[in-house]
Amino acid sequence: AVPRCKPLRHAYEKEIVLYAHFQGLEYVSTECVYAPHAYRGHARALLKDLEATRPSAVAALGHSGRRLAVAQEVATKTLGAC
């Protein structure tokens, strides 16, 4: 398997959008209609609170997550259409 390259994984979403804007790249900024009711919003709010307390919290979580080992077969739900 070829590992994926994520060159912007350490960049914040705002920085990526600004980069795309100034480079003249097209990007879609619409939100999924199911997003307001998703659990993801609670996790995002928690991350914003953590970052307000400690600015490096999100980066530290990302570094920790990359050190975790993931099993070859992971049970996932099938995604619906947005």
Tab-separated table of C-alpha atoms in Angstrom, residues 8-53:
chain	number	residue	atom	x	y	z
A	8	LEU	CA	-1.682	20.608	4.685
A	9	ARG	CA	-2.544	18.485	7.721
A	10	HIS	CA	-0.857	20.958	10.081
A	11	ALA	CA	-2.615	23.970	8.539
A	12	TYR	CA	-5.848	25.338	9.934
A	13	GLU	CA	-8.966	25.343	7.739
A	14	LYS	CA	-8.948	29.142	7.572
A	15	GLU	CA	-5.368	29.117	6.303
A	16	ILE	CA	-6.217	26.559	3.622
A	17	VAL	CA	-9.212	28.617	2.444
A	18	LEU	CA	-7.064	31.764	2.304
A	19	TYR	CA	-4.397	29.905	0.326
A	20	ALA	CA	-6.993	28.653	-2.161
A	21	HIS	CA	-8.498	32.136	-2.470
A	22	PHE	CA	-5.202	33.900	-3.167
A	23	GLN	CA	-4.042	31.163	-5.564
A	24	GLY	CA	-7.300	31.427	-7.509
A	25	LEU	CA	-8.246	27.813	-6.757
A	26	GLU	CA	-11.872	26.745	-6.718
A	27	TYR	CA	-13.243	25.333	-3.491
A	28	VAL	CA	-16.685	24.488	-2.191
A	29	SER	CA	-17.696	26.059	1.086
A	30	THR	CA	-21.191	24.637	1.524
A	31	GLU	CA	-22.137	22.635	4.573
A	32	CYS	CA	-23.930	19.302	4.529
A	33	VAL	CA	-27.643	19.693	5.310
A	34	TYR	CA	-27.280	17.078	8.059
A	35	ALA	CA	-24.359	18.878	9.730
A	36	PRO	CA	-26.351	20.879	12.334
A	37	HIS	CA	-27.696	17.642	13.825
A	38	ALA	CA	-24.449	15.677	13.638
A	39	TYR	CA	-22.362	14.734	16.659
A	40	ARG	CA	-19.404	16.284	14.872
A	41	GLY	CA	-20.618	19.743	15.974
A	42	HIS	CA	-20.204	18.785	19.630
A	43	ALA	CA	-16.688	17.512	18.987
A	44	ARG	CA	-15.841	20.702	17.062
A	45	ALA	CA	-17.112	22.851	19.950
A	46	LEU	CA	-15.008	20.823	22.409
A	47	LEU	CA	-11.906	21.302	20.254
A	48	LYS	CA	-12.523	25.053	20.031
A	49	ASP	CA	-12.872	25.234	23.825
A	50	LEU	CA	-9.658	23.244	24.279
A	51	GLU	CA	-7.844	25.481	21.836
A	52	ALA	CA	-9.076	28.603	23.608
A	53	THR	CA	-7.554	27.232	26.814
